[in-house]
CSV table of C-alpha atoms in Angstrom, one decimal:
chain,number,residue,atom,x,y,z
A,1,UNK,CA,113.3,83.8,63.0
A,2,UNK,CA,110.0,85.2,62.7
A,3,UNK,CA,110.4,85.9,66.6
A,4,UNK,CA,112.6,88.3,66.1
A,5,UNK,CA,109.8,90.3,64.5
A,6,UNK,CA,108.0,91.1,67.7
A,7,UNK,CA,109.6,93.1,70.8
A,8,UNK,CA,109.2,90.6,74.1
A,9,UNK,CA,107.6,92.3,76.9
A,10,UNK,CA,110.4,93.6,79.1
A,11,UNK,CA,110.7,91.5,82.1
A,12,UNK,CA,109.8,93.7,85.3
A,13,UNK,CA,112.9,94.2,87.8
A,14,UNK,CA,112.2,92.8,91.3
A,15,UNK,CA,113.1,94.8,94.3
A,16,UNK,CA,116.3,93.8,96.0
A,17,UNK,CA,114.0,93.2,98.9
A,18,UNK,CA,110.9,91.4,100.0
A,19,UNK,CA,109.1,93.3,102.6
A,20,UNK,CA,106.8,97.1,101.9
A,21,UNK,CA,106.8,98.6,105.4
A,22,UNK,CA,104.4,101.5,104.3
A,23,UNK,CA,101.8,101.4,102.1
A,24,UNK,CA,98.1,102.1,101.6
A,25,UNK,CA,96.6,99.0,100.3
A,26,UNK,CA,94.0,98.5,103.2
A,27,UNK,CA,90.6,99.4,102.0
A,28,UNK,CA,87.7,101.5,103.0
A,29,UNK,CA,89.9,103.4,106.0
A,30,UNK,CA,91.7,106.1,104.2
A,31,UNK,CA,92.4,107.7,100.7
A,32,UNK,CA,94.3,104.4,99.9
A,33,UNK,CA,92.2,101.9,98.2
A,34,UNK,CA,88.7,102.5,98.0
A,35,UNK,CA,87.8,98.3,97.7
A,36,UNK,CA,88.9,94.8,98.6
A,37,UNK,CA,89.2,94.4,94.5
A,38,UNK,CA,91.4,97.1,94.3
A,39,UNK,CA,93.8,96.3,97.5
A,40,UNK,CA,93.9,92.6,95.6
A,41,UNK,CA,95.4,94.4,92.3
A,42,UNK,CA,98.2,96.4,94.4
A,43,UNK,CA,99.2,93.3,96.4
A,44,UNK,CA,99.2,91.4,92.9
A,45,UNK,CA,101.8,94.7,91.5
A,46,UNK,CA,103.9,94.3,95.2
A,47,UNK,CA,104.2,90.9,94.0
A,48,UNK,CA,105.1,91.1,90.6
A,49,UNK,CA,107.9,93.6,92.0
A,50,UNK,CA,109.2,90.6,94.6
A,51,UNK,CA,107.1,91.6,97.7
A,52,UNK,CA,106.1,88.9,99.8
A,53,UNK,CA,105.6,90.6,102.6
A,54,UNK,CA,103.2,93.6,103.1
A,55,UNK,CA,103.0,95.3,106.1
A,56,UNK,CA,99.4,97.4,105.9
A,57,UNK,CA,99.6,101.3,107.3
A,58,UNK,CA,96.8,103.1,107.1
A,59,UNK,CA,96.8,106.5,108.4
A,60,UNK,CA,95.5,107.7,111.7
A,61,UNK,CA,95.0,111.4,111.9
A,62,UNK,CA,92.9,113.8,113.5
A,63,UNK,CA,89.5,114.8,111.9
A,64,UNK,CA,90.1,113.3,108.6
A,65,UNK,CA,91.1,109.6,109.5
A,66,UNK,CA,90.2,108.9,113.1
A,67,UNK,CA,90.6,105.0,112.6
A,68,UNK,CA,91.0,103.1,115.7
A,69,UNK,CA,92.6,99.6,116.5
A,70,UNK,CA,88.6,98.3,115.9
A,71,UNK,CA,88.3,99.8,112.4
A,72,UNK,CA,91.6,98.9,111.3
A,73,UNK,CA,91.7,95.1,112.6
A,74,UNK,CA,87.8,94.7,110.5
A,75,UNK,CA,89.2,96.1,107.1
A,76,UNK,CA,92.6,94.0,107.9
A,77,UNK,CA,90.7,90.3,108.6
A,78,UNK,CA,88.4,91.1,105.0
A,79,UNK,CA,91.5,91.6,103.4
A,80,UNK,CA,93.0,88.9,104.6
A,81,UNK,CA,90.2,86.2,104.0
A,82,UNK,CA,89.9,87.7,100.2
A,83,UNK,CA,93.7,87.3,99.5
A,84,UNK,CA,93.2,83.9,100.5
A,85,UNK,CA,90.5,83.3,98.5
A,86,UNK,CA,92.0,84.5,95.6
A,87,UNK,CA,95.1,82.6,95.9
A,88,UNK,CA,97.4,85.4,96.3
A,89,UNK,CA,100.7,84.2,97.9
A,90,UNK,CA,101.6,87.2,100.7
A,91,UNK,CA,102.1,87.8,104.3
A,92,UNK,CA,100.4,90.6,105.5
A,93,UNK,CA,101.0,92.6,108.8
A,94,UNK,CA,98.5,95.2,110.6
A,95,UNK,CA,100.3,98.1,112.1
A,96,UNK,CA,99.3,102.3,110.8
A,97,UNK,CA,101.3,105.5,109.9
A,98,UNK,CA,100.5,108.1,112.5
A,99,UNK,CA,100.4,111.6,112.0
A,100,UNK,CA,102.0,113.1,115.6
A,101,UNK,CA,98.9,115.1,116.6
A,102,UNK,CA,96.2,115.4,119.0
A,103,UNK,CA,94.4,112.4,118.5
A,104,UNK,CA,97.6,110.3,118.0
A,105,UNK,CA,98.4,112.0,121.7
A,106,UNK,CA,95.2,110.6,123.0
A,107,UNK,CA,95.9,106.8,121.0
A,108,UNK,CA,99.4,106.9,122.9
A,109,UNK,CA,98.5,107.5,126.2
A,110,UNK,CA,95.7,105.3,126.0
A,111,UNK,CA,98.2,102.3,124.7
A,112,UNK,CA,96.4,101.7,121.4
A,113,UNK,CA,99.0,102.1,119.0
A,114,UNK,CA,99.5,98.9,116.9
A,115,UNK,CA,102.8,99.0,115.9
A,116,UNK,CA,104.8,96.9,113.2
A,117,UNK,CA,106.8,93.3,114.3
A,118,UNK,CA,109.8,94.6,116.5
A,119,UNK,CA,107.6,96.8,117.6
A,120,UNK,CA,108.4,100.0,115.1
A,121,UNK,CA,106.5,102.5,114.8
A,122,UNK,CA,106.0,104.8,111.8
A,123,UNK,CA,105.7,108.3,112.3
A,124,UNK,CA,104.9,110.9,110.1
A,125,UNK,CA,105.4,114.8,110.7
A,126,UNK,CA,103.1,117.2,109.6
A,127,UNK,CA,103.8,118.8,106.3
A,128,UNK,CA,103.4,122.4,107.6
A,129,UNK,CA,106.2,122.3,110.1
A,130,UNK,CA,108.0,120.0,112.9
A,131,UNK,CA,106.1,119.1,115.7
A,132,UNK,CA,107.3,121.5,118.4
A,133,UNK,CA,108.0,118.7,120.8
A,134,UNK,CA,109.2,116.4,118.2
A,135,UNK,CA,112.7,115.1,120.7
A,136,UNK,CA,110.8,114.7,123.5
A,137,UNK,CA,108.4,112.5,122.1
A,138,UNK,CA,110.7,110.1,120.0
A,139,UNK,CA,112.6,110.2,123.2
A,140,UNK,CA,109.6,108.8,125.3
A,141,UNK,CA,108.7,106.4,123.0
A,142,UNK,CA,112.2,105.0,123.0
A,143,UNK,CA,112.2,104.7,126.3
A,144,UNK,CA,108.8,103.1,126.7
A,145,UNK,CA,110.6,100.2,123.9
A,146,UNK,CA,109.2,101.9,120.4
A,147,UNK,CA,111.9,101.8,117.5
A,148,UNK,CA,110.4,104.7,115.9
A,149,UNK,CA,110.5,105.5,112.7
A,150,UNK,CA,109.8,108.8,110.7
A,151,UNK,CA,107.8,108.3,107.3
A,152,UNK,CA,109.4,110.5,104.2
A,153,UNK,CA,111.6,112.3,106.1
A,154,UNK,CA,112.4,114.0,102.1
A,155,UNK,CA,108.8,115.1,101.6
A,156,UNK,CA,109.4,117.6,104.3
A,157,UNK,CA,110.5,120.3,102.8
A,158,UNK,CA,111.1,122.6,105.7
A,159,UNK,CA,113.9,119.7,106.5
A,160,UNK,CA,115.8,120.4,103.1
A,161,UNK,CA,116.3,123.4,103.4
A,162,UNK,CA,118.4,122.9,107.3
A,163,UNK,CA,119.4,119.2,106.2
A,164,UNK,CA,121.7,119.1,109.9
A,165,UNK,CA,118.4,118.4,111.3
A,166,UNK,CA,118.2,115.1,109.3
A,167,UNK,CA,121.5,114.1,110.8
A,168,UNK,CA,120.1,115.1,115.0
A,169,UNK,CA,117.4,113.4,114.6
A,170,UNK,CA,118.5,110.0,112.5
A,171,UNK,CA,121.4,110.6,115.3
A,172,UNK,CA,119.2,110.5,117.9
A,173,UNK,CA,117.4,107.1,117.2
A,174,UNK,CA,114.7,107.6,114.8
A,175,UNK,CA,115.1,106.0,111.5
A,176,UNK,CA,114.0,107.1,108.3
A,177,UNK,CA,111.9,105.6,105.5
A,178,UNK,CA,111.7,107.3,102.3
A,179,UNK,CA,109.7,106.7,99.3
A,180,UNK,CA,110.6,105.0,96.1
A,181,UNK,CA,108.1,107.6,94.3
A,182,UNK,CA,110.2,110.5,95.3
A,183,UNK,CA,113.2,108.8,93.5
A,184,UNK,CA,110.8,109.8,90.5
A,185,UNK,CA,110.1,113.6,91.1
A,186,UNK,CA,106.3,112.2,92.0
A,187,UNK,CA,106.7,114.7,94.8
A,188,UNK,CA,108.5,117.6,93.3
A,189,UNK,CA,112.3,117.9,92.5
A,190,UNK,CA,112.6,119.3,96.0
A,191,UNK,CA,112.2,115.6,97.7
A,192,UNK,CA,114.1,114.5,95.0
A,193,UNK,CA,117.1,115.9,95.9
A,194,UNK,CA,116.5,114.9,99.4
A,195,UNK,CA,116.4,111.8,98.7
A,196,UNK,CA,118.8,111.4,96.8
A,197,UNK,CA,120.9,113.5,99.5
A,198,UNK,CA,120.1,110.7,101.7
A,199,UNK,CA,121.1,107.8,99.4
A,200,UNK,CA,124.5,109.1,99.5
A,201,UNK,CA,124.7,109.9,102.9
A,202,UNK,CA,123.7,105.8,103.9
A,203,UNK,CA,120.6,107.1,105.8
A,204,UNK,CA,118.2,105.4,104.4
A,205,UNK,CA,117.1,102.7,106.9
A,206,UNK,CA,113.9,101.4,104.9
A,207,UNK,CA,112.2,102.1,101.6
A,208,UNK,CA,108.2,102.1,101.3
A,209,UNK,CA,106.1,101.9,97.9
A,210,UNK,CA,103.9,104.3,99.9
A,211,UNK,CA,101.3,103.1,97.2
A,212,UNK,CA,97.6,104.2,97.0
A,213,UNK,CA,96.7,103.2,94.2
A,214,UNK,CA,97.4,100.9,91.1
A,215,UNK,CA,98.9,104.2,89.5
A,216,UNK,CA,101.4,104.5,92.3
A,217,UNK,CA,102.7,100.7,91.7
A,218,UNK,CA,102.4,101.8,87.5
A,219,UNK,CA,104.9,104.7,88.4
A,220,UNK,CA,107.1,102.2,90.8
A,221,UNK,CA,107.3,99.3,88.4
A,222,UNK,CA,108.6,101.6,85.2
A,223,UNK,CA,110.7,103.4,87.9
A,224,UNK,CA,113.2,100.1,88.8
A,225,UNK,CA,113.3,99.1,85.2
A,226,UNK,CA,115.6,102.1,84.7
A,227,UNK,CA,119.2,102.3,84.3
A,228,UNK,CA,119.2,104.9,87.5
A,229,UNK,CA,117.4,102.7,90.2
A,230,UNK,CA,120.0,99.8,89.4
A,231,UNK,CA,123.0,102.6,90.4
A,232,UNK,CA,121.2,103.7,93.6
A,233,UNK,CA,119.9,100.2,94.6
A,234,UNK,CA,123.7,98.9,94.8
A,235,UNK,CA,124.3,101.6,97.4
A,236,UNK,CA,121.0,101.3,98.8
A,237,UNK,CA,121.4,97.6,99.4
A,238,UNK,CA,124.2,98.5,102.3
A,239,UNK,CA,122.0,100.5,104.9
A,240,UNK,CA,118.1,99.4,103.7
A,241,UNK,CA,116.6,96.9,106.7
A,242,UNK,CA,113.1,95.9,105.2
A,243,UNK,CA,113.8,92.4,105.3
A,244,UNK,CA,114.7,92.6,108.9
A,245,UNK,CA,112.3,94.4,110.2
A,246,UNK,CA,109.8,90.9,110.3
């Protein structure tokens, strides 16, 4: 009786899957988290939304995050021993989300990419324009045995506006990741709609939390307790490959 007086906390959603393929959780390496006390609070939100799995990508990017296989693989083994250590229940993977310019040119021909299990790769365009040789590339790396995939193919915007493009390029090979925060107009309305778009064309081929920071997970968590994420997730769960992807 006197239960009914108080409002139970509303029990969070899980995600219909069990693996985050991009996110920013590694610390000390870009504008992700900033300590190995933070990272430990984002892995403990992927798990309270059914992640398991985590695989860690930093960015690598000319000028502002020049991080190496060296600087990467040091943050990753902290991490790693201070999950342990606080009893946190997760499998993590090392791999990075690289920006296609000049310095991930030099990374490539030099062979230091560190790409996911499978050995995918996630790409990410800049957010000026395309990369000029943008079909070559993803052609090359296919070749050489990369499954390549493009990161928030919807928060390009010069993309929505010729969406055919979408359709040569996922054609073509690469596959597309797109945020759960741009399902919440965290990115504008413009990568909204893409996304969206994409939900209802089936070419979404994995989702990523893309999370920097406990805010992000905040924003996620209140995002698949709504009555919209269960309509999208039943068509979602028909083309989205996380799980597979270990």
């Amino acid at each position: 009786m006197f239960g009914k007086l108080f409002k139970s906390k509303k029990e969070q959603v899980k995600l219909f899957y069990n693996t985050d393929v991009h996110c920013h959780i590694l610390p000390g390496v870009d504008h992700g988290s900033q300590s190995v006390e933070q990272s430990l609070e984002m892995l403990k939100a992927e798990a309270e939304m059914g992640i398991h799995r985590v695989i860690l990508t930093s960015h690598v990017t000319a000028v502002t995050f020049e991080n190496t296989r060296e600087t990467l693989t040091d943050a990753f083994m902290k991490l790693k021993d201070a999950v342990t250590d606080a009893g946190i229940d997760m499998e993590l993977y090392l791999s990075a989300e690289y920006r296609m310019d000049e310095y991930f040119d030099k990374e490539y021909a030099a062979d230091h990419l560190i790409p996911m299990p499978g050995n995918h790769i996630l790409l990410e365009n800049s957010f000026q324009q395309e990369l000029m040789n943008l079909d070559d590339l993803l052609f090359d790396m296919q070749v050489k045995g990369y499954r390549t995939i493009l990161a928030h193919p919807e928060r390009y915007t010069y993309y929505s506006r010729r969406r055919k493009r979408y359709e040569q390029l996922h054609n073509a090979g690469a596959r597309f990741q797109v945020n759960i925060l741009s399902f919440t107009g965290y990115f504008g309305e413009e990568a909204r709609d893409s996304a969206l778009w994409f939900v209802r064309n089936g070419m979404i081929d994995y989702l990523g939390s893309d999370m920097h920071n406990v805010k992000h997970a905040h924003i996620i968590m209140d995002y698949i307790n709504s009555k919209e994420w269960k309509r999208i997730a039943s068509e979602l769960e028909q083309t989205v490959k996380n799980d597979m992807i270990i």
